[in-house]
């Protein structure tokens, strides 16, 4: 089996580079579909245990004490029988006490968790709607559909991976709208980029390159358009058991089957225990069975342990090939990490991989493969240094909530820094301070992006080279780095700090972008604590501020480092590194 679980981002990255390297390479090519469950929202909406306690307490609080035929009492008794209580135990439960005070509370709720769909199918009298315990007991509009819910690390990371063109489809059983909200916050083009499919008609919307498929319904739409979407909320056993056979679900089922048949699967926070999911997977595999050995793995589970329903999923997926290979198939599927760490690692890994390929695209023809590998190693060092700040130093001493908040702050800084750096690089302007937007490095896998004549692959490759040089300086202890902040425009994209220097660094793709940045007032060309890194050949020096190519001429002025010119004037990454230090005055 996979060597234990991993709970930090650096540990997940190490696994991506070793036992899961084939998965990682395929993910960077955009081959995986995400299948998402409640685990990715567990820190934003109540878990099943809490929700079931809410249902129990709702029924208890509605009991009319002097009514022997009270429909709420009858429903609650049926729920408690699903918890396996015998007659004497059932009679011992004091309905006059809040459920949280019951001596058998923990046992009852722990048992009900595994029977949640049966609990929600319990009827309350003859006049209440069949979904009463879902809609009213769980209070779906204000629990899952609340506009006050805020996306978490997982939702933002998935949104980034989608905007980077690495994930085209996310299939979710979740009712909440947190992924859609994250996408809406990160891009102003949500309406044209994203298709949210809740009912069959939604698949007719063509054009968007990103799709979020909510096969169990959407609480946000149900809140806003109850007559049309309330009945689409799937949670009760009677709904789940007949879901795949209902004609109105045929289009959704076929779409899911095609995704499972044709694409590779990464599951995050999804138990995959519902019967309708297993029917979908089984139907998909009937059309095209998965072979073994499989490279890359057909299914990867972002879990620490395999439960029986995961093993059943793997058995369905690999069919007759599962017999005799169960152990190695399980090892190929079990990542050993939960969603937050997995997704943060995927974002860092994917951005670094894109830059690494762009560096290769730019440098191999000039200096050869050995130089490319050296620069890529420096980029990986920069990635790993960033990843070392994704988790608190001593997580074992902290409450779960403190760890989650630390990771949220890291994700927010990562989004802000990426948006800051790429907006300055592309457009020569500072993004809206604290705006929360995200500018992708490319909107498709990088092997496809470089084929687009309009994609600035050379400039981005040179940006990758500059970042590799910074990574080398950090690894060697030559300087430390302080990341920029969109709310402090004059501080640069990053500050490189030594005992003698505190250089504010801006990255721009060409002289036009540089001019735009200066005209905006983001830096003063006479400020010697500024270093401008230009991807393209350095423009001719202006009369008003003459300076040499490699930076300084004795006058107080901003340093300049042209990546293209410096590559042409040096013979190796080592020489280039020395030229960078000279230009920056380090």
Coordinates of C-alpha atoms in Angstrom, one line a residue:
X1 CA 0.0 0.0 0.0
X2 CA 1.0 3.7 -0.3
X3 CA 3.5 4.5 2.4
X4 CA 1.1 6.0 5.0
X5 CA -0.9 9.2 4.9
X6 CA 0.6 12.7 4.3
X7 CA -0.9 15.8 5.8
X8 CA 1.4 18.7 4.6
X9 CA 1.7 20.3 1.2
X10 CA 5.5 19.5 0.9
X11 CA 4.8 15.9 1.7
X12 CA 2.1 15.7 -1.0
X13 CA 4.5 17.3 -3.5
X14 CA 7.1 14.7 -2.7
X15 CA 4.5 12.0 -3.4
X16 CA 3.6 13.7 -6.7
X17 CA 7.3 13.4 -7.7
X18 CA 7.6 9.8 -6.7
X19 CA 4.9 7.2 -6.4
X20 CA 2.3 9.4 -8.1
X21 CA 4.5 10.9 -10.8
X22 CA 2.4 9.3 -13.6
X23 CA -0.8 10.8 -12.1
X24 CA 0.9 14.2 -11.8
X25 CA 2.1 14.2 -15.4
X26 CA -1.3 13.3 -16.7
X27 CA -3.0 15.9 -14.5
X28 CA -0.8 18.6 -15.9
X29 CA -2.0 17.5 -19.4
X30 CA -5.6 18.0 -18.4
X31 CA -6.6 14.4 -18.4
X32 CA -8.4 14.2 -15.1
X33 CA -12.1 14.9 -14.2
X34 CA -12.7 16.0 -10.6
X35 CA -15.5 14.1 -8.7
X36 CA -16.3 16.1 -5.6
X37 CA -18.2 15.4 -2.4
X38 CA -19.1 17.0 0.9
X39 CA -15.5 16.6 2.2
X40 CA -14.4 19.7 0.2
X41 CA -17.0 21.8 2.1
X42 CA -16.7 20.3 5.5
X43 CA -15.2 23.5 7.0
X44 CA -17.9 25.7 5.6
X45 CA -21.2 23.7 6.0
X46 CA -22.2 21.4 8.8
X47 CA -21.2 17.7 8.5
X48 CA -23.7 14.9 8.3
X49 CA -23.5 14.3 12.1
X50 CA -24.4 17.8 12.9
X51 CA -27.2 17.9 10.3
X52 CA -28.8 14.7 11.6
X53 CA -28.7 16.1 15.1
X54 CA -30.6 19.1 13.7
X55 CA -33.2 16.8 12.1
X56 CA -33.6 14.9 15.4
X57 CA -33.9 18.0 17.4
X58 CA -36.4 19.5 14.9
X59 CA -38.7 16.5 15.3
X60 CA -38.3 16.5 19.0
X61 CA -39.1 20.2 19.4
X62 CA -42.3 19.8 17.4
X63 CA -43.8 17.0 19.5
X64 CA -47.2 17.8 21.1
X65 CA -46.9 16.1 24.5
X66 CA -50.6 15.5 25.1
X67 CA -51.1 14.0 21.6
X68 CA -50.5 10.3 21.6
X69 CA -50.8 10.3 17.8
X70 CA -48.4 13.2 17.2
X71 CA -46.9 12.8 13.8
X72 CA -43.6 14.3 14.9
X73 CA -43.3 11.7 17.7
X74 CA -44.1 8.9 15.3
X75 CA -41.4 10.2 12.8
X76 CA -38.8 10.6 15.6
X77 CA -39.5 7.1 16.9
X78 CA -39.0 5.7 13.4
X79 CA -35.7 7.6 13.1
X80 CA -34.5 6.2 16.4
X81 CA -35.4 2.7 15.3
X82 CA -33.0 3.3 12.3
X83 CA -30.4 3.9 15.0
X84 CA -30.9 0.3 16.2
X85 CA -32.5 1.2 19.5
X86 CA -34.4 -1.6 21.1
X87 CA -37.8 -1.2 22.8
X88 CA -36.4 -0.5 26.2
X89 CA -33.8 1.9 24.9
X90 CA -36.3 3.7 22.9
X91 CA -38.6 4.1 25.8
X92 CA -35.7 5.4 27.9
X93 CA -35.3 8.4 25.6
X94 CA -36.7 11.5 27.3
X95 CA -38.3 13.6 24.5
X96 CA -38.7 16.5 26.9
X97 CA -34.9 16.9 26.9
X98 CA -32.9 18.5 24.0
X99 CA -31.3 15.9 21.9
X100 CA -27.8 17.1 22.8
X101 CA -28.5 16.1 26.4
X102 CA -29.6 12.5 25.7
X103 CA -27.3 9.9 27.3
X104 CA -27.5 7.9 24.0
X105 CA -26.9 10.9 21.8
X106 CA -23.5 9.9 20.4
X107 CA -24.5 6.3 19.8
X108 CA -27.7 7.3 18.0
X109 CA -26.1 9.9 15.8
X110 CA -23.1 7.8 14.9
X111 CA -25.4 5.0 13.7
X112 CA -27.6 7.4 11.8
X113 CA -24.7 8.8 9.9
X114 CA -24.4 5.6 7.9
X115 CA -28.1 5.6 7.3
X116 CA -28.6 9.3 6.5
X117 CA -30.5 8.7 3.3
X118 CA -33.0 6.4 5.1
X119 CA -33.4 9.0 7.9
X120 CA -34.2 11.7 5.4
X121 CA -36.8 9.4 3.7
X122 CA -38.9 9.2 6.9
X123 CA -42.3 10.7 6.4
X124 CA -43.8 13.2 8.8
X125 CA -47.6 12.6 8.8
X126 CA -49.7 12.4 5.7
X127 CA -49.9 16.2 4.9
X128 CA -46.2 17.0 4.9
X129 CA -44.3 16.8 1.6
X130 CA -42.0 13.7 1.1
X131 CA -38.9 15.9 1.3
X132 CA -40.0 17.6 4.6
X133 CA -36.9 16.4 6.5
X134 CA -34.6 17.6 3.7
X135 CA -36.1 21.0 3.0
X136 CA -37.4 21.9 6.4
X137 CA -35.5 19.6 8.8
X138 CA -32.1 20.4 7.3
X139 CA -33.3 23.9 6.3
X140 CA -31.6 23.6 2.9
X141 CA -32.2 27.3 1.8
X142 CA -30.3 28.7 4.8
X143 CA -27.8 25.9 5.3
X144 CA -26.5 25.0 1.8
X145 CA -28.1 27.8 -0.2
X146 CA -27.2 30.7 2.0
X147 CA -25.6 33.6 0.2
X148 CA -23.4 34.2 3.2
X149 CA -21.4 31.0 2.7
X150 CA -17.8 31.7 1.7
X151 CA -15.6 29.4 -0.4
X152 CA -12.8 27.5 1.2
X153 CA -9.3 26.6 0.2
X154 CA -10.5 23.6 -1.8
X155 CA -13.0 25.7 -3.9
X156 CA -10.5 28.4 -4.7
X157 CA -7.8 25.8 -5.7
X158 CA -10.3 23.9 -7.9
X159 CA -11.3 27.2 -9.5
X160 CA -7.6 28.1 -10.2
X161 CA -7.0 24.7 -11.8
X162 CA -10.1 25.2 -14.0
X163 CA -9.0 28.7 -15.0
X164 CA -5.5 27.3 -15.8
X165 CA -7.2 24.9 -18.2
X166 CA -6.2 21.8 -16.3
X167 CA -9.7 20.7 -15.2
X168 CA -12.5 21.1 -17.7
X169 CA -15.2 19.2 -15.8
X170 CA -16.0 19.0 -12.1
X171 CA -18.8 16.6 -11.1
X172 CA -20.2 17.2 -7.6
X173 CA -22.8 15.7 -5.3
X174 CA -22.7 18.9 -3.3
X175 CA -25.8 21.2 -3.0
X176 CA -23.8 24.3 -2.0
X177 CA -22.7 26.9 -4.5
X178 CA -19.2 27.4 -3.2
X179 CA -17.3 26.3 -6.2
X180 CA -19.4 28.5 -8.5
X181 CA -18.9 31.4 -6.0
X182 CA -15.1 30.9 -6.1
X183 CA -15.1 30.9 -9.9
X184 CA -17.2 34.0 -9.9
X185 CA -14.9 35.8 -7.6
X186 CA -11.7 34.9 -9.4
X187 CA -12.9 35.7 -13.0
X188 CA -15.2 38.4 -14.3
X189 CA -15.9 36.2 -17.3
X190 CA -17.8 33.5 -15.2
X191 CA -20.9 33.8 -17.4
X192 CA -19.1 33.0 -20.7
X193 CA -16.5 30.6 -19.2
X194 CA -18.6 28.3 -16.9
X195 CA -21.6 26.1 -17.5
X196 CA -23.4 24.9 -14.4
X197 CA -25.5 21.8 -15.2
X198 CA -28.2 20.9 -12.7
X199 CA -30.9 19.6 -15.1
X200 CA -30.7 18.1 -18.6
X201 CA -31.5 21.4 -20.4
X202 CA -28.4 22.9 -19.0
X203 CA -26.2 20.6 -21.2
X204 CA -27.5 22.5 -24.2
X205 CA -25.6 25.6 -23.3
X206 CA -22.6 25.5 -25.6
X207 CA -19.5 27.7 -25.6
X208 CA -18.2 27.6 -22.0
X209 CA -15.0 25.6 -21.7
X210 CA -15.5 24.9 -17.9
X211 CA -18.4 22.8 -16.6
X212 CA -19.7 22.2 -13.1
X213 CA -22.1 19.3 -13.0
X214 CA -24.4 19.1 -9.9
X215 CA -26.1 15.7 -10.3
X216 CA -27.7 15.8 -6.9
X217 CA -29.2 19.3 -7.3
X218 CA -28.3 22.8 -6.3
X219 CA -29.5 24.5 -3.1
X220 CA -28.7 28.0 -4.4
X221 CA -31.0 27.5 -7.4
X222 CA -33.6 25.8 -5.2
X223 CA -33.6 28.8 -2.9
X224 CA -34.0 31.2 -5.7
X225 CA -36.3 29.1 -8.0
X226 CA -38.0 26.7 -5.6
X227 CA -40.7 25.3 -7.9
X228 CA -38.2 24.4 -10.6
X229 CA -35.3 23.1 -8.5
X230 CA -36.5 21.9 -5.1
X231 CA -37.5 18.4 -6.5
X232 CA -34.0 18.0 -8.0
X233 CA -32.3 17.9 -4.5
X234 CA -31.3 14.3 -4.1
X235 CA -30.7 12.9 -0.6
X236 CA -33.4 10.4 0.3
X237 CA -32.9 6.7 -0.2
X238 CA -36.0 6.4 -2.4
X239 CA -34.6 9.0 -4.7
X240 CA -31.1 7.6 -4.8
X241 CA -32.3 4.0 -5.5
X242 CA -34.4 5.0 -8.5
X243 CA -32.4 8.0 -9.8
X244 CA -30.6 6.1 -12.6
X245 CA -33.9 4.6 -13.9
X246 CA -35.9 7.8 -14.1
X247 CA -36.3 9.1 -17.7
X248 CA -35.7 12.7 -16.7
X249 CA -32.2 11.7 -15.4
X250 CA -31.2 9.8 -18.5
X251 CA -29.3 12.7 -20.1
X252 CA -27.4 13.4 -16.8
X253 CA -26.6 9.8 -16.3
X254 CA -25.2 9.4 -19.9
X255 CA -23.1 12.5 -19.5
X256 CA -21.6 11.2 -16.3
X257 CA -21.0 7.8 -17.8
X258 CA -19.1 9.3 -20.8
X259 CA -16.9 11.3 -18.4
X260 CA -16.1 8.2 -16.4
X261 CA -15.5 6.1 -19.5
X262 CA -13.4 8.6 -21.5
X263 CA -11.5 10.5 -18.8
X264 CA -9.4 9.7 -15.8
X265 CA -10.9 10.3 -12.3
X266 CA -9.6 12.2 -9.3
X267 CA -12.0 12.0 -6.3
X268 CA -11.9 14.6 -3.5
X269 CA -14.2 14.4 -0.5
X270 CA -16.5 12.0 -2.2
X271 CA -17.3 8.8 -0.4
X272 CA -18.8 7.3 -3.5
X273 CA -21.2 5.2 -1.4
X274 CA -24.5 6.2 -3.0
X275 CA -26.1 3.5 -5.1
X276 CA -26.8 5.8 -8.1
X277 CA -23.1 6.6 -8.4
X278 CA -22.1 2.9 -8.4
X279 CA -24.7 2.3 -11.1
X280 CA -23.3 5.1 -13.2
X281 CA -19.7 3.8 -12.8
X282 CA -20.8 0.2 -13.6
X283 CA -22.7 1.4 -16.7
X284 CA -19.6 3.4 -17.9
X285 CA -17.3 0.5 -17.5
X286 CA -19.6 -1.8 -19.5
X287 CA -18.9 0.4 -22.5
X288 CA -15.1 0.5 -22.0
X289 CA -13.5 -1.5 -19.3
X290 CA -10.3 -0.2 -17.6
X291 CA -7.2 -2.3 -18.2
X292 CA -4.6 -3.2 -15.7
X293 CA -1.7 -2.3 -15.5
X294 CA -2.9 1.3 -15.9
X295 CA -0.6 4.2 -16.5
X296 CA -1.6 6.7 -15.4
X297 CA -4.1 5.3 -12.8
X298 CA -7.7 5.5 -13.9
X299 CA -8.9 6.5 -10.4
X300 CA -7.0 8.5 -7.8
X301 CA -8.7 8.9 -4.4
X302 CA -7.7 11.9 -2.2
X303 CA -8.2 9.9 1.0
X304 CA -6.0 8.7 3.8
X305 CA -7.7 5.3 4.0
X306 CA -9.7 3.1 1.7
X307 CA -13.2 2.3 2.9
X308 CA -15.3 -0.6 1.6
X309 CA -17.2 1.6 -0.9
X310 CA -13.8 2.8 -2.3
X311 CA -12.8 -0.8 -2.8
X312 CA -16.1 -1.6 -4.4
X313 CA -15.5 1.4 -6.8
X314 CA -12.1 0.1 -7.8
X315 CA -13.6 -3.4 -8.3
X316 CA -16.3 -1.9 -10.6
X317 CA -13.8 0.2 -12.5
X318 CA -11.2 -2.5 -13.2
X319 CA -13.7 -5.4 -13.6
X320 CA -12.2 -8.8 -14.1
X321 CA -8.7 -7.2 -13.9
X322 CA -9.3 -6.5 -10.2
X323 CA -9.1 -10.1 -9.3
X324 CA -5.5 -10.9 -8.3
X325 CA -4.5 -7.3 -8.5
X326 CA -6.5 -5.7 -5.7
X327 CA -3.5 -4.7 -3.6
X328 CA -1.6 -3.0 -6.3
X329 CA -4.7 -1.3 -7.7
X330 CA -5.5 0.1 -4.3
X331 CA -1.9 1.3 -3.9
X332 CA -2.2 3.1 -7.3
X333 CA -5.4 4.8 -6.2
X334 CA -4.9 5.8 -2.6
X335 CA -3.0 9.2 -2.5
X336 CA -3.0 9.3 1.3
X337 CA -3.9 13.0 1.6
X338 CA -7.1 14.9 2.0
X339 CA -8.4 17.7 -0.2
X340 CA -6.8 20.8 1.1
X341 CA -3.3 19.6 1.0
X342 CA -3.8 17.8 -2.3
X343 CA -5.3 20.8 -4.1
X344 CA -2.8 23.3 -2.8
X345 CA 0.0 20.9 -3.9
X346 CA -1.7 20.6 -7.3
X347 CA -1.8 24.3 -7.8
X348 CA 1.8 24.8 -6.9
X349 CA 2.9 21.8 -8.9
X350 CA 0.9 22.8 -12.0
X351 CA 2.1 26.4 -12.1
X352 CA 5.7 25.2 -11.7
X353 CA 5.3 22.6 -14.4
X354 CA 4.0 25.2 -16.8
X355 CA 6.9 27.5 -16.1
X356 CA 9.4 24.6 -16.4
X357 CA 8.1 23.6 -19.8
X358 CA 8.2 27.2 -20.9
X359 CA 11.8 27.4 -19.7
X360 CA 12.6 24.3 -21.7
X361 CA 10.9 25.8 -24.8
X362 CA 13.1 28.9 -24.5
X363 CA 16.5 27.7 -23.3
X364 CA 17.1 24.2 -24.8
X365 CA 17.9 25.5 -28.2
X366 CA 20.3 28.1 -26.7
X367 CA 22.2 26.2 -23.9
X368 CA 21.0 22.6 -24.2
X369 CA 19.2 20.2 -21.9
X370 CA 21.7 20.3 -19.0
X371 CA 21.1 24.0 -18.6
X372 CA 17.3 23.4 -18.8
X373 CA 17.5 20.8 -16.0
X374 CA 19.5 23.2 -13.8
X375 CA 17.0 26.0 -14.2
X376 CA 14.1 23.6 -13.7
X377 CA 15.7 22.4 -10.5
X378 CA 16.0 26.0 -9.3
X379 CA 12.3 26.4 -10.0
X380 CA 11.4 23.3 -8.1
X381 CA 13.4 24.7 -5.2
X382 CA 11.3 27.9 -5.3
X383 CA 8.1 25.9 -5.4
X384 CA 9.2 23.8 -2.4
X385 CA 10.1 26.9 -0.5
X386 CA 6.7 28.4 -1.2
X387 CA 5.1 25.0 -0.2
X388 CA 7.0 25.1 3.1
X389 CA 4.8 28.1 4.1
X390 CA 1.5 26.4 3.3
X391 CA 1.2 24.6 6.7
X392 CA 1.8 25.9 10.2
X393 CA 5.1 25.0 11.8
X394 CA 3.7 22.8 14.6
X395 CA 0.2 21.6 13.4
X396 CA 0.0 18.9 16.1
X397 CA -0.2 21.7 18.8
X398 CA -3.1 23.5 17.0
X399 CA -6.8 23.1 16.8
X400 CA -8.2 22.1 13.4
X401 CA -9.8 25.5 13.0
X402 CA -6.4 27.2 13.4
X403 CA -4.8 25.0 10.8
X404 CA -7.6 25.6 8.4
X405 CA -7.4 29.4 8.9
X406 CA -3.6 29.3 8.3
X407 CA -4.1 27.5 5.0
X408 CA -6.9 29.9 4.0
X409 CA -4.5 32.8 4.5
X410 CA -1.8 31.0 2.4
X411 CA -4.2 30.4 -0.4
X412 CA -5.3 34.1 -0.3
X413 CA -1.7 35.2 -0.5
X414 CA -0.9 32.8 -3.4
X415 CA -3.9 34.1 -5.4
X416 CA -3.0 37.7 -4.7
X417 CA 0.7 37.2 -5.6
X418 CA -0.1 35.3 -8.8
X419 CA -2.6 37.9 -9.9
X420 CA -0.2 40.7 -9.0
X421 CA 2.8 39.2 -10.8
X422 CA 1.0 38.2 -14.0
X423 CA -1.0 41.4 -14.3
X424 CA 2.1 43.5 -14.0
X425 CA 4.0 41.3 -16.4
X426 CA 1.3 41.2 -19.1
X427 CA -0.2 44.6 -18.8
X428 CA 2.2 46.9 -17.0
X429 CA -0.3 47.9 -14.4
X430 CA -1.2 47.0 -10.8
X431 CA -4.3 45.0 -10.3
X432 CA -7.2 46.3 -8.2
X433 CA -6.0 46.3 -4.6
X434 CA -7.3 43.2 -2.8
X435 CA -9.6 42.5 -5.7
X436 CA -9.3 38.7 -5.4
X437 CA -9.1 38.1 -9.2
X438 CA -6.9 35.5 -10.7
X439 CA -5.0 35.8 -13.9
X440 CA -4.0 32.3 -15.3
X441 CA -0.5 31.6 -16.7
X442 CA -2.4 30.0 -19.6
X443 CA -6.0 29.0 -20.1
X444 CA -5.1 25.5 -21.2
X445 CA -2.3 22.9 -20.6
X446 CA 1.0 24.4 -21.5
X447 CA 1.8 21.9 -24.3
X448 CA -1.3 23.3 -26.0
X449 CA -0.8 26.9 -25.1
X450 CA 2.6 27.2 -26.8
X451 CA 1.0 26.2 -30.1
X452 CA -1.1 29.3 -30.1
X453 CA 0.7 32.0 -32.1
X454 CA -0.7 34.7 -29.9
X455 CA 0.6 33.2 -26.6
X456 CA 3.7 34.9 -25.4
X457 CA 5.6 31.7 -24.7
X458 CA 9.1 33.2 -25.1
X459 CA 8.3 36.0 -22.6
X460 CA 6.8 33.6 -20.1
X461 CA 9.8 31.2 -20.6
X462 CA 12.1 34.1 -19.7
X463 CA 9.9 34.9 -16.7
X464 CA 10.4 31.3 -15.6
X465 CA 14.2 31.8 -16.0
X466 CA 14.1 34.9 -13.8
X467 CA 12.1 33.1 -11.1
X468 CA 14.6 30.2 -11.3
X469 CA 17.5 32.7 -10.6
X470 CA 15.6 34.0 -7.6
X471 CA 15.0 30.5 -6.4
X472 CA 18.7 29.8 -6.7
X473 CA 19.5 32.8 -4.6
X474 CA 17.0 31.8 -1.9
X475 CA 18.4 28.2 -1.8
X476 CA 22.0 29.5 -1.5
X477 CA 21.0 32.0 1.2
X478 CA 22.2 34.9 -0.9
X479 CA 18.9 36.8 -0.2
X480 CA 15.6 36.3 1.4
X481 CA 12.3 37.2 -0.3
X482 CA 9.2 39.1 0.8
X483 CA 6.2 38.6 -1.5
X484 CA 4.4 41.7 -2.8
X485 CA 0.8 42.7 -2.1
X486 CA -1.7 44.2 -4.5
X487 CA -2.6 46.7 -1.7
X488 CA 1.0 48.0 -1.6
X489 CA 1.7 48.9 -5.2
X490 CA 5.1 50.4 -4.7
X491 CA 6.5 47.4 -3.0
X492 CA 7.0 45.4 -6.2
X493 CA 6.0 41.9 -7.0
X494 CA 8.7 40.6 -4.6
X495 CA 11.4 42.2 -2.5
X496 CA 14.8 40.6 -2.4
X497 CA 16.5 41.4 0.9
X498 CA 20.2 41.1 1.8
X499 CA 22.3 42.8 4.5
X500 CA 22.9 45.7 2.2
X501 CA 20.0 45.6 -0.3
X502 CA 16.2 45.7 -0.1
X503 CA 15.3 45.6 -3.8
X504 CA 11.7 45.9 -5.0
X505 CA 11.4 43.7 -8.1
X506 CA 8.9 44.2 -10.9
X507 CA 8.7 41.7 -13.8
X508 CA 7.5 43.0 -17.2
X509 CA 7.4 41.3 -20.6
X510 CA 8.7 44.1 -22.8
X511 CA 9.5 47.8 -23.1
X512 CA 5.9 48.8 -23.8
X513 CA 4.8 47.2 -20.6
X514 CA 7.6 48.8 -18.7
X515 CA 6.5 52.2 -20.0
X516 CA 2.9 51.6 -18.9
X517 CA 4.1 50.6 -15.5
X518 CA 6.2 53.7 -15.1
X519 CA 3.5 56.0 -16.4
X520 CA 1.1 54.4 -13.8
X521 CA 3.5 55.6 -11.1
X522 CA 4.2 52.2 -9.7
X523 CA 7.9 52.9 -9.5
X524 CA 10.3 55.8 -9.9
X525 CA 13.1 55.3 -12.4
X526 CA 15.5 57.2 -10.2
X527 CA 14.9 54.9 -7.2
X528 CA 17.9 52.7 -6.8
X529 CA 16.0 50.3 -4.6
X530 CA 13.9 49.2 -7.6
X531 CA 14.9 46.3 -10.0
X532 CA 13.1 45.9 -13.3
X533 CA 13.3 42.5 -14.9
X534 CA 12.4 42.7 -18.6
X535 CA 11.7 39.5 -20.4
X536 CA 12.5 40.8 -23.9
X537 CA 15.6 42.5 -25.2
X538 CA 16.3 45.7 -23.3
X539 CA 15.2 48.8 -25.2
X540 CA 17.9 51.4 -26.0
X541 CA 18.8 53.6 -23.1
X542 CA 17.0 56.9 -22.9
X543 CA 19.0 60.1 -22.9
X544 CA 17.4 61.3 -19.7
X545 CA 18.5 58.1 -17.8
X546 CA 21.4 56.4 -19.5
X547 CA 22.4 53.1 -17.9
X548 CA 24.4 50.0 -18.9
X549 CA 22.7 46.8 -19.8
X550 CA 23.7 45.1 -16.6
X551 CA 22.3 47.7 -14.3
X552 CA 24.3 50.4 -12.7
X553 CA 26.4 53.3 -14.0
X554 CA 27.2 55.3 -10.9
X555 CA 24.0 57.4 -10.9
X556 CA 21.0 56.8 -8.7
X557 CA 18.6 54.8 -10.8
X558 CA 16.5 51.7 -10.9
X559 CA 18.4 48.6 -11.9
X560 CA 17.5 46.8 -15.1
X561 CA 17.9 43.2 -16.1
X562 CA 16.9 42.0 -19.5
X563 CA 16.5 38.3 -19.5
X564 CA 16.7 37.9 -23.3
X565 CA 19.8 40.2 -23.6
X566 CA 21.5 38.6 -20.7
X567 CA 21.0 35.1 -22.1
X568 CA 22.6 36.2 -25.3
X569 CA 25.5 37.7 -23.5
X570 CA 26.2 34.8 -21.1
X571 CA 27.2 31.1 -21.7
X572 CA 25.4 29.2 -18.9
X573 CA 22.9 29.5 -16.0
X574 CA 25.8 30.2 -13.7
X575 CA 26.9 33.2 -15.7
X576 CA 23.3 34.4 -16.0
X577 CA 23.0 34.2 -12.2
X578 CA 26.1 36.4 -11.7
X579 CA 24.7 38.9 -14.3
X580 CA 21.4 39.0 -12.3
X581 CA 23.2 39.7 -9.1
X582 CA 25.2 42.5 -10.8
X583 CA 22.1 44.1 -12.2
X584 CA 20.4 44.0 -8.9
X585 CA 23.4 45.3 -7.0
X586 CA 23.6 42.2 -4.8

